[in-house]
Amino acid sequence: MGTMLNRRSFLQAAGAGLGSLFSLEGLSAAVQTSTSPHGRPKLKIKDVQAVPAMGALYVRIYTDQGVYGHGEAVDSVSGGVPIVAGFRWALMGQDPLNVELLFERLRTSGIFAGAQAGQYVSALTAVEIALWDLTGKAVGLPIYQLLGGKTRERIRIYCDSGTNNRNDPKAKEFIAQIIENGFTAAKIDIDDGMDPDRFDRVNWTANNLEIEHMVDKVAFLRESLPRRIELAVDMHGRYDLGTAKRMARELEPFKLEEPVPPENVDAMRDVRESTSTPICAGENLFLRHGFRELLEKRAVDIIMPDIQKCGGLLEGRKIADMAHTYYVPMAPHCQASPMGTMATCHMLAAIPNALVLEWHWGHPAARTVRWKEFVKEGDIIQKGFITVSDRPGIGLEMNDEAVKKNLRPGTPWFTA
Ligand code: MG
C-alpha cells in the first residue's frame, strides 16, 4: 500500500507540470512526497540558524521532531551568517535526510552568487555537516556508517609544533609536550615575511640568508624530535618558483606544503618534478573541481582539503576517492573545534587513503580548557590519535555554556 501511495504522490508532484519535475525544485518536491515509509524517519526542517564564533561559523538545523544537527565551517566564513540566511528558502520544510539533493540544489542555485569557491562554499559546508549530524541522529548511526562504514578505528593526528626557533625560550617545553602527548607527526611553519635579513617585503624570492634561516628551523625541530615522529613543513604558498625549488631540494628528507600558491598548477608540478621531497597542497581549494587539475597534472604527492571548508563530508569523500585513483593520500588541513575535528574524523574513517589529520588549535601547551571543555566528552585526542565516535551523528555534545564564555560580548547565540 505504501508503495502505491508513494507512486501516486510522486505522480501528483509530477502533475504540477513536466517542466517543474525536471527542475531541481520539481525533483525535490517529488522526492519529498514519494519517500518510502519503511521505518525511514520523516522529518521536516523547521529552522536554520547560524552563529559566528571564534573565527568559525556554527550552523544548527532544527526539525519538527526535536532532533537537530550541528555543523561548523572555518577560515573563509566572513559573511557566513547572511549567506546561510539566504539558504533558508531551499531548506525550510524539506526532508533533511536528502543531503545530496539539498547540497546540490544550494550549489547549483548559487552559480552566479559565488558557489564555485570561497565563503559561499564554506557556508554550504557548515549546512552539509549539520545535515549529516542530523541524519545520523535521526537514523541512530554514526556519520562514518552513512559514508560507507569504517576502514579504521582511529585517526592519526599531527601536531602544530607551536615553535620553530631554537632561540624561543618556550621551545623545549613545547617540543617536550609533542613527545609526551604521544604524537607521531608534527609540522612547523617556516615562511617568515618579517625575517630581518629580507631585502624586500613584497617580492617573493628568498635570499641566501632567508633560505638558511628556514632550513635551520627544520634542522632544529628534526634534531629535537625522536625519529619516530615525522616532520612536515609549511611555506603557506608565499614564495616564487625558484625559491620553492631551492627549498624543496634543501628539504629532501621532509614533506613540504605549498611551496608556491596552488592556483598555478603547472608551477606546482614544476616544483614536484624538481625534487624527491613530497609536495602537499589544497587547504585553500574548494569542491572536487578545485582538486581536479592538481591531480590530473600530478602536481602533488598529498592533498590537504579542509573538510570544514571545501564542501563538507560527502564532498570530502568524493575528493578522496578522486585522489585515490591517482594513488594520492589525503591529509586534511584542520582549524576546527572538537566538533568539526570529529566530523572530519568520520569522513577519514570511511576512506581508504587517509594519511593523517592536522591539529592546530594552538600549540601543544594550548591543550587548553577551551579545547578540553568545548564538548562534554572532554579531550578527544588520546596519545596522538582520535577514536572515531560510534554514537549517532558526529557523536559529540557541544558544551554550549563553556563555549559561550569564550565569545566576544554581544555575539548572538542559537535561540531554538
Ligand atoms: Mg597549512
Tab-separated table of C-alpha atoms and ligand atoms in Angstrom:
chain	number	residue	atom	x	y	z
A	1	MET	CA	0.000	0.000	0.000
A	2	GLY	CA	2.822	2.324	0.919
A	3	THR	CA	4.379	1.819	-2.481
A	4	MET	CA	1.128	2.691	-4.253
A	5	LEU	CA	0.656	5.788	-2.146
A	6	ASN	CA	4.192	6.756	-2.895
A	7	ARG	CA	3.769	6.264	-6.593
A	8	ARG	CA	0.560	8.263	-6.540
A	9	SER	CA	2.085	11.126	-4.581
A	10	PHE	CA	5.094	11.070	-6.915
A	11	LEU	CA	2.754	11.358	-9.889
A	12	GLN	CA	0.835	14.134	-8.161
A	13	ALA	CA	4.068	16.034	-7.724
A	14	ALA	CA	4.914	15.344	-11.350
A	15	GLY	CA	1.410	16.527	-12.303
A	16	ALA	CA	2.412	20.024	-11.291
A	17	GLY	CA	3.983	20.080	-14.750
A	18	LEU	CA	6.721	18.147	-16.517
A	19	GLY	CA	8.816	21.286	-16.674
A	20	SER	CA	8.855	21.622	-12.913
A	21	LEU	CA	9.636	17.896	-12.462
A	22	PHE	CA	12.822	18.276	-14.413
A	23	SER	CA	13.903	21.355	-12.485
A	24	LEU	CA	15.713	20.722	-9.213
A	25	GLU	CA	12.778	22.268	-7.334
A	26	GLY	CA	10.343	19.889	-9.026
A	27	LEU	CA	12.553	16.904	-8.333
A	28	SER	CA	12.913	17.955	-4.723
A	29	ALA	CA	9.136	18.179	-4.271
A	30	ALA	CA	8.682	14.752	-5.874
A	31	VAL	CA	11.319	13.146	-3.652
A	32	GLN	CA	9.770	14.748	-0.573
A	33	THR	CA	6.347	13.263	-1.186
A	34	SER	CA	7.370	9.867	-2.513
A	35	THR	CA	9.802	8.757	0.186
A	36	SER	CA	9.329	5.167	1.385
A	37	PRO	CA	7.783	4.795	4.844
A	38	HIS	CA	9.629	1.523	5.663
A	39	GLY	CA	10.912	2.708	9.013
A	40	ARG	CA	12.611	5.697	7.449
A	41	PRO	CA	12.191	8.810	9.616
A	42	LYS	CA	10.101	11.572	8.084
A	43	LEU	CA	11.390	14.901	9.282
A	44	LYS	CA	10.883	18.428	8.106
A	45	ILE	CA	13.342	21.266	8.567
A	46	LYS	CA	11.678	23.981	10.626
A	47	ASP	CA	14.574	26.372	11.296
A	48	VAL	CA	18.156	27.101	10.239
A	49	GLN	CA	20.377	29.277	12.422
A	50	ALA	CA	23.984	30.430	12.099
A	51	VAL	CA	26.325	31.903	14.705
A	52	PRO	CA	29.773	33.419	14.034
A	53	ALA	CA	32.092	32.282	16.817
A	54	MET	CA	35.839	32.073	17.433
A	55	GLY	CA	36.751	32.551	13.775
A	56	ALA	CA	34.294	29.853	12.728
A	57	LEU	CA	30.671	29.606	11.633
A	58	TYR	CA	28.364	27.275	13.571
A	59	VAL	CA	25.116	26.188	11.943
A	60	ARG	CA	22.204	24.344	13.540
A	61	ILE	CA	19.346	22.855	11.571
A	62	TYR	CA	16.186	22.169	13.571
A	63	THR	CA	13.325	19.831	12.671
A	64	ASP	CA	9.667	19.386	13.501
A	65	GLN	CA	10.560	16.365	15.666
A	66	GLY	CA	13.003	17.905	18.116
A	67	VAL	CA	16.196	16.415	16.673
A	68	TYR	CA	18.689	18.940	15.312
A	69	GLY	CA	22.047	18.847	13.539
A	70	HIS	CA	25.174	20.901	14.217
A	71	GLY	CA	27.757	21.876	11.586
A	72	GLU	CA	30.853	24.042	11.526
A	73	ALA	CA	32.824	25.904	8.882
A	74	VAL	CA	36.198	27.615	9.301
A	75	ASP	CA	38.528	30.194	7.742
A	76	SER	CA	36.516	31.546	4.809
A	77	VAL	CA	33.450	32.362	6.894
A	78	SER	CA	33.194	36.148	6.897
A	79	GLY	CA	29.662	36.984	5.816
A	80	GLY	CA	28.617	33.407	6.562
A	81	VAL	CA	25.551	34.345	8.605
A	82	PRO	CA	23.757	36.207	5.775
A	83	ILE	CA	24.805	33.527	3.261
A	84	VAL	CA	23.185	30.814	5.439
A	85	ALA	CA	20.103	33.048	5.844
A	86	GLY	CA	19.949	33.106	2.050
A	87	PHE	CA	19.850	29.272	2.035
A	88	ARG	CA	16.648	29.146	4.105
A	89	TRP	CA	14.321	29.177	1.107
A	90	ALA	CA	15.807	25.887	-0.110
A	91	LEU	CA	15.871	24.193	3.304
A	92	MET	CA	12.682	25.121	5.162
A	93	GLY	CA	10.081	22.340	5.107
A	94	GLN	CA	12.477	19.941	3.335
A	95	ASP	CA	13.454	16.413	4.389
A	96	PRO	CA	16.972	16.860	5.894
A	97	LEU	CA	17.927	13.237	5.139
A	98	ASN	CA	18.263	14.015	1.416
A	99	VAL	CA	21.679	15.570	1.955
A	100	GLU	CA	22.962	15.296	-1.610
A	101	LEU	CA	19.775	16.824	-3.045
A	102	LEU	CA	19.823	19.816	-0.684
A	103	PHE	CA	23.563	20.324	-1.215
A	104	GLU	CA	23.254	20.196	-4.996
A	105	ARG	CA	20.241	22.473	-5.008
A	106	LEU	CA	22.076	25.138	-2.991
A	107	ARG	CA	25.283	24.750	-5.000
A	108	THR	CA	23.693	24.954	-8.434
A	109	SER	CA	21.332	27.763	-7.459
A	110	GLY	CA	24.365	29.829	-6.452
A	111	ILE	CA	26.371	29.654	-9.663
A	112	PHE	CA	26.032	33.410	-10.155
A	113	ALA	CA	26.480	34.040	-6.427
A	114	GLY	CA	29.979	32.613	-5.945
A	115	ALA	CA	29.123	28.929	-5.442
A	116	GLN	CA	32.388	27.838	-7.105
A	117	ALA	CA	34.605	28.534	-4.056
A	118	GLY	CA	35.191	30.726	-1.004
A	119	GLN	CA	32.641	31.923	1.534
A	120	TYR	CA	29.641	30.544	-0.338
A	121	VAL	CA	31.054	27.001	-0.317
A	122	SER	CA	32.170	27.277	3.311
A	123	ALA	CA	28.672	28.355	4.434
A	124	LEU	CA	27.295	25.446	2.401
A	125	THR	CA	29.847	23.192	4.127
A	126	ALA	CA	28.511	24.067	7.595
A	127	VAL	CA	24.981	23.284	6.367
A	128	GLU	CA	26.101	19.981	4.793
A	129	ILE	CA	27.795	18.826	8.004
A	130	ALA	CA	24.749	19.832	10.091
A	131	LEU	CA	22.595	17.730	7.734
A	132	TRP	CA	24.882	14.706	8.259
A	133	ASP	CA	24.823	15.155	12.038
A	134	LEU	CA	21.045	15.379	11.845
A	135	THR	CA	20.712	12.357	9.554
A	136	GLY	CA	22.933	10.265	11.831
A	137	LYS	CA	20.872	11.220	14.875
A	138	ALA	CA	17.601	10.541	13.021
A	139	VAL	CA	18.605	7.007	11.961
A	140	GLY	CA	20.703	6.239	15.058
A	141	LEU	CA	24.023	5.756	13.244
A	142	PRO	CA	27.433	7.455	13.321
A	143	ILE	CA	28.208	9.504	10.204
A	144	TYR	CA	31.039	7.181	9.095
A	145	GLN	CA	28.423	4.447	8.716
A	146	LEU	CA	26.483	6.628	6.288
A	147	LEU	CA	29.644	7.341	4.254
A	148	GLY	CA	30.484	3.683	3.627
A	149	GLY	CA	31.457	2.333	7.047
A	150	LYS	CA	34.722	2.229	8.954
A	151	THR	CA	38.080	1.349	7.406
A	152	ARG	CA	39.916	2.262	10.630
A	153	GLU	CA	39.042	2.755	14.313
A	154	ARG	CA	41.162	5.802	14.996
A	155	ILE	CA	42.618	8.724	13.093
A	156	ARG	CA	46.256	9.702	13.362
A	157	ILE	CA	46.714	13.360	14.341
A	158	TYR	CA	49.707	15.580	13.668
A	159	CYS	CA	50.510	18.468	15.945
A	160	ASP	CA	51.335	22.012	15.025
A	161	SER	CA	54.591	22.411	16.913
A	162	GLY	CA	53.977	25.866	18.386
A	163	THR	CA	57.661	26.657	17.882
A	164	ASN	CA	60.172	26.616	15.054
A	165	ASN	CA	63.040	28.551	16.553
A	166	ARG	CA	65.978	27.359	18.661
A	167	ASN	CA	66.101	30.784	20.373
A	168	ASP	CA	62.485	30.560	21.561
A	169	PRO	CA	62.597	30.272	25.397
A	170	LYS	CA	59.441	28.110	25.263
A	171	ALA	CA	60.828	25.766	22.590
A	172	LYS	CA	61.969	22.998	24.958
A	173	GLU	CA	58.628	22.925	26.757
A	174	PHE	CA	56.586	22.810	23.527
A	175	ILE	CA	58.698	20.073	21.958
A	176	ALA	CA	58.587	18.013	25.191
A	177	GLN	CA	54.788	18.223	25.066
A	178	ILE	CA	54.597	16.923	21.498
A	179	ILE	CA	56.547	13.871	22.656
A	180	GLU	CA	54.691	13.454	25.987
A	181	ASN	CA	51.306	13.683	24.274
A	182	GLY	CA	52.213	10.741	22.075
A	183	PHE	CA	52.006	12.461	18.669
A	184	THR	CA	53.613	10.560	15.795
A	185	ALA	CA	53.892	13.574	13.489
A	186	ALA	CA	54.395	17.332	13.758
A	187	LYS	CA	54.510	20.320	11.465
A	188	ILE	CA	56.229	23.688	11.542
A	189	ASP	CA	55.669	26.889	9.595
A	190	ILE	CA	58.925	28.217	8.103
A	191	ASP	CA	57.812	31.165	5.970
A	192	ASP	CA	58.760	34.468	7.598
A	193	GLY	CA	57.694	37.735	5.994
A	194	MET	CA	59.411	39.599	8.861
A	195	ASP	CA	62.859	37.958	8.520
A	196	PRO	CA	65.267	40.832	9.388
A	197	ASP	CA	67.579	39.821	6.527
A	198	ARG	CA	64.827	40.155	3.935
A	199	PHE	CA	65.538	42.795	1.260
A	200	ASP	CA	62.007	43.387	0.095
A	201	ARG	CA	58.710	42.878	1.905
A	202	VAL	CA	56.702	42.308	-1.282
A	203	ASN	CA	58.886	40.288	-3.657
A	204	TRP	CA	58.579	36.503	-3.238
A	205	THR	CA	62.240	35.490	-3.721
A	206	ALA	CA	64.049	34.321	-0.576
A	207	ASN	CA	67.755	35.275	-0.407
A	208	ASN	CA	70.590	33.050	0.830
A	209	LEU	CA	70.163	34.086	4.472
A	210	GLU	CA	66.418	33.599	4.434
A	211	ILE	CA	66.913	30.116	2.975
A	212	GLU	CA	69.466	29.377	5.705
A	213	HIS	CA	67.045	30.526	8.410
A	214	MET	CA	64.234	28.378	7.038
A	215	VAL	CA	66.482	25.324	6.789
A	216	ASP	CA	67.735	25.915	10.345
A	217	LYS	CA	64.172	25.844	11.696
A	218	VAL	CA	63.658	22.448	10.120
A	219	ALA	CA	67.041	21.197	11.332
A	220	PHE	CA	66.250	22.358	14.887
A	221	LEU	CA	62.932	20.509	15.038
A	222	ARG	CA	64.348	17.425	13.341
A	223	GLU	CA	67.208	17.109	15.836
A	224	SER	CA	64.810	17.777	18.774
A	225	LEU	CA	62.198	15.185	17.856
A	226	PRO	CA	62.707	11.419	18.020
A	227	ARG	CA	62.928	9.731	14.639
A	228	ARG	CA	59.522	8.029	15.036
A	229	ILE	CA	57.850	11.470	14.930
A	230	GLU	CA	57.534	12.531	11.288
A	231	LEU	CA	58.021	16.184	10.429
A	232	ALA	CA	56.276	18.270	7.781
A	233	VAL	CA	56.985	21.859	6.765
A	234	ASP	CA	54.572	24.621	5.643
A	235	MET	CA	55.563	27.582	3.403
A	236	HIS	CA	51.965	28.890	3.045
A	237	GLY	CA	52.312	29.498	-0.694
A	238	ARG	CA	54.314	32.660	-0.078
A	239	TYR	CA	57.346	32.126	-2.365
A	240	ASP	CA	58.183	32.088	-6.061
A	241	LEU	CA	59.109	29.122	-8.224
A	242	GLY	CA	62.904	29.436	-7.913
A	243	THR	CA	62.735	29.694	-4.115
A	244	ALA	CA	60.291	26.800	-3.979
A	245	LYS	CA	62.677	24.563	-5.947
A	246	ARG	CA	65.673	25.557	-3.798
A	247	MET	CA	63.758	24.822	-0.603
A	248	ALA	CA	62.397	21.536	-1.927
A	249	ARG	CA	65.973	20.431	-2.693
A	250	GLU	CA	67.232	21.546	0.743
A	251	LEU	CA	64.403	19.678	2.477
A	252	GLU	CA	64.555	16.395	0.609
A	253	PRO	CA	64.116	14.270	3.754
A	254	PHE	CA	60.889	16.108	4.706
A	255	LYS	CA	57.364	16.770	3.484
A	256	LEU	CA	56.757	20.247	2.078
A	257	GLU	CA	53.438	22.091	1.989
A	258	GLU	CA	52.535	24.707	-0.618
A	259	PRO	CA	55.999	25.953	-1.656
A	260	VAL	CA	54.177	28.091	-4.258
A	261	PRO	CA	50.486	29.119	-4.277
A	262	PRO	CA	48.207	26.354	-5.589
A	263	GLU	CA	46.411	28.431	-8.247
A	264	ASN	CA	49.082	27.790	-10.886
A	265	VAL	CA	49.072	24.025	-11.080
A	266	ASP	CA	51.866	23.943	-13.678
A	267	ALA	CA	54.212	25.791	-11.301
A	268	MET	CA	53.361	23.350	-8.502
A	269	ARG	CA	54.094	20.460	-10.860
A	270	ASP	CA	57.440	22.075	-11.788
A	271	VAL	CA	58.418	22.039	-8.098
A	272	ARG	CA	57.257	18.455	-7.644
A	273	GLU	CA	59.182	17.258	-10.695
A	274	SER	CA	62.357	19.000	-9.465
A	275	THR	CA	62.605	17.144	-6.152
A	276	SER	CA	62.061	13.957	-4.208
A	277	THR	CA	60.501	15.957	-1.331
A	278	PRO	CA	56.795	15.018	-1.139
A	279	ILE	CA	54.661	18.054	-2.074
A	280	CYS	CA	51.298	18.691	-0.430
A	281	ALA	CA	48.663	21.325	-1.303
A	282	GLY	CA	44.981	22.184	-1.188
A	283	GLU	CA	43.986	23.879	2.079
A	284	ASN	CA	42.507	26.776	0.090
A	285	LEU	CA	40.843	24.793	-2.689
A	286	PHE	CA	37.128	24.039	-2.880
A	287	LEU	CA	34.904	21.210	-4.079
A	288	ARG	CA	36.047	18.371	-6.365
A	289	HIS	CA	36.546	20.900	-9.130
A	290	GLY	CA	39.283	22.638	-7.142
A	291	PHE	CA	41.322	19.424	-6.951
A	292	ARG	CA	40.794	18.006	-10.436
A	293	GLU	CA	43.641	19.741	-12.259
A	294	LEU	CA	46.054	19.318	-9.326
A	295	LEU	CA	45.529	15.556	-9.581
A	296	GLU	CA	45.314	15.277	-13.373
A	297	LYS	CA	48.631	17.108	-13.787
A	298	ARG	CA	50.247	15.083	-10.990
A	299	ALA	CA	51.316	18.271	-9.240
A	300	VAL	CA	51.165	16.888	-5.687
A	301	ASP	CA	52.020	13.794	-3.654
A	302	ILE	CA	49.437	14.514	-0.941
A	303	ILE	CA	46.217	16.568	-0.952
A	304	MET	CA	45.024	18.522	2.052
A	305	PRO	CA	41.472	19.852	1.671
A	306	ASP	CA	39.960	21.445	4.753
A	307	ILE	CA	36.825	19.360	5.226
A	308	GLN	CA	35.174	22.145	7.263
A	309	LYS	CA	35.561	24.469	4.320
A	310	CYS	CA	35.830	22.672	0.970
A	311	GLY	CA	32.251	21.341	0.729
A	312	GLY	CA	31.785	19.009	3.686
A	313	LEU	CA	31.858	15.307	4.467
A	314	LEU	CA	30.409	13.680	1.345
A	315	GLU	CA	32.257	16.168	-0.885
A	316	GLY	CA	35.420	15.333	1.096
A	317	ARG	CA	34.812	11.651	0.474
A	318	LYS	CA	34.398	12.341	-3.267
A	319	ILE	CA	37.654	14.342	-3.366
A	320	ALA	CA	39.394	11.491	-1.530
A	321	ASP	CA	38.030	8.921	-3.966
A	322	MET	CA	39.183	11.001	-6.928
A	323	ALA	CA	42.662	11.284	-5.350
A	324	HIS	CA	42.728	7.536	-4.690
A	325	THR	CA	42.506	6.827	-8.427
A	326	TYR	CA	45.838	8.727	-8.721
A	327	TYR	CA	47.281	6.836	-5.699
A	328	VAL	CA	47.359	10.103	-3.738
A	329	PRO	CA	46.567	10.114	0.008
A	330	MET	CA	44.630	12.800	1.881
A	331	ALA	CA	45.973	14.662	4.925
A	332	PRO	CA	43.335	17.333	5.654
A	333	HIS	CA	44.067	20.800	6.914
A	334	CYS	CA	42.118	21.382	10.141
A	335	GLN	CA	41.497	24.536	12.171
A	336	ALA	CA	38.233	23.314	13.633
A	337	SER	CA	36.857	22.870	17.150
A	338	PRO	CA	36.483	19.341	18.590
A	339	MET	CA	33.027	19.170	16.908
A	340	GLY	CA	34.439	19.947	13.462
A	341	THR	CA	37.539	17.828	14.037
A	342	MET	CA	35.413	14.784	14.928
A	343	ALA	CA	33.181	15.413	11.885
A	344	THR	CA	36.322	15.249	9.711
A	345	CYS	CA	37.366	12.048	11.521
A	346	HIS	CA	34.110	10.355	10.432
A	347	MET	CA	34.997	11.076	6.790
A	348	LEU	CA	38.612	9.937	7.305
A	349	ALA	CA	37.401	6.743	8.976
A	350	ALA	CA	35.410	5.896	5.845
A	351	ILE	CA	38.073	6.461	3.135
A	352	PRO	CA	40.928	4.074	2.386
A	353	ASN	CA	43.541	6.769	1.596
A	354	ALA	CA	43.520	8.795	4.852
A	355	LEU	CA	47.077	9.674	5.888
A	356	VAL	CA	46.952	11.978	8.919
A	357	LEU	CA	44.871	14.923	10.227
A	358	GLU	CA	46.129	18.326	11.334
A	359	TRP	CA	45.552	19.525	14.882
A	360	HIS	CA	46.009	23.215	15.120
A	361	TRP	CA	44.093	24.724	17.982
A	362	GLY	CA	47.235	26.404	19.205
A	363	HIS	CA	50.430	24.635	20.147
A	364	PRO	CA	50.756	21.649	22.497
A	365	ALA	CA	50.823	23.897	25.542
A	366	ALA	CA	47.421	25.113	24.392
A	367	ARG	CA	45.721	21.787	25.021
A	368	THR	CA	43.658	24.233	26.940
A	369	VAL	CA	40.434	24.457	28.827
A	370	ARG	CA	38.961	25.905	25.629
A	371	TRP	CA	39.810	22.692	23.721
A	372	LYS	CA	39.072	20.281	26.560
A	373	GLU	CA	35.757	21.822	27.649
A	374	PHE	CA	34.357	22.536	24.213
A	375	VAL	CA	32.445	19.256	24.159
A	376	LYS	CA	31.004	17.352	27.104
A	377	GLU	CA	33.123	14.296	26.221
A	378	GLY	CA	36.346	16.204	27.127
A	379	ASP	CA	39.649	15.904	25.225
A	380	ILE	CA	39.050	13.786	22.120
A	381	ILE	CA	42.789	13.383	21.340
A	382	GLN	CA	44.382	10.428	23.137
A	383	LYS	CA	48.094	9.721	22.590
A	384	GLY	CA	48.124	11.421	19.199
A	385	PHE	CA	45.005	9.683	17.856
A	386	ILE	CA	41.248	10.353	17.804
A	387	THR	CA	38.990	7.324	18.135
A	388	VAL	CA	36.060	7.946	15.824
A	389	SER	CA	32.787	8.130	17.781
A	390	ASP	CA	30.274	5.272	17.459
A	391	ARG	CA	27.423	7.465	18.706
A	392	PRO	CA	24.790	8.786	16.252
A	393	GLY	CA	25.734	11.755	14.068
A	394	ILE	CA	29.035	13.445	14.887
A	395	GLY	CA	28.700	11.761	18.276
A	396	LEU	CA	29.748	14.671	20.484
A	397	GLU	CA	27.705	17.118	22.514
A	398	MET	CA	28.853	20.711	22.400
A	399	ASN	CA	29.181	22.310	25.816
A	400	ASP	CA	27.207	25.446	24.943
A	401	GLU	CA	27.745	27.148	28.306
A	402	ALA	CA	31.539	26.742	28.146
A	403	VAL	CA	31.679	27.862	24.507
A	404	LYS	CA	29.553	30.944	25.151
A	405	LYS	CA	32.044	32.127	27.789
A	406	ASN	CA	34.689	32.363	25.024
A	407	LEU	CA	32.580	34.506	22.691
A	408	ARG	CA	33.013	38.211	22.169
A	409	PRO	CA	30.449	40.177	24.215
A	410	GLY	CA	27.306	40.763	22.182
A	411	THR	CA	27.702	37.669	19.962
A	412	PRO	CA	24.232	36.197	19.343
A	413	TRP	CA	23.592	32.526	20.191
A	414	PHE	CA	21.168	29.843	18.948
A	415	THR	CA	17.642	30.571	20.104
A	416	ALA	CA	15.813	27.280	19.475
B	1	MG	MG	48.959	24.963	6.065
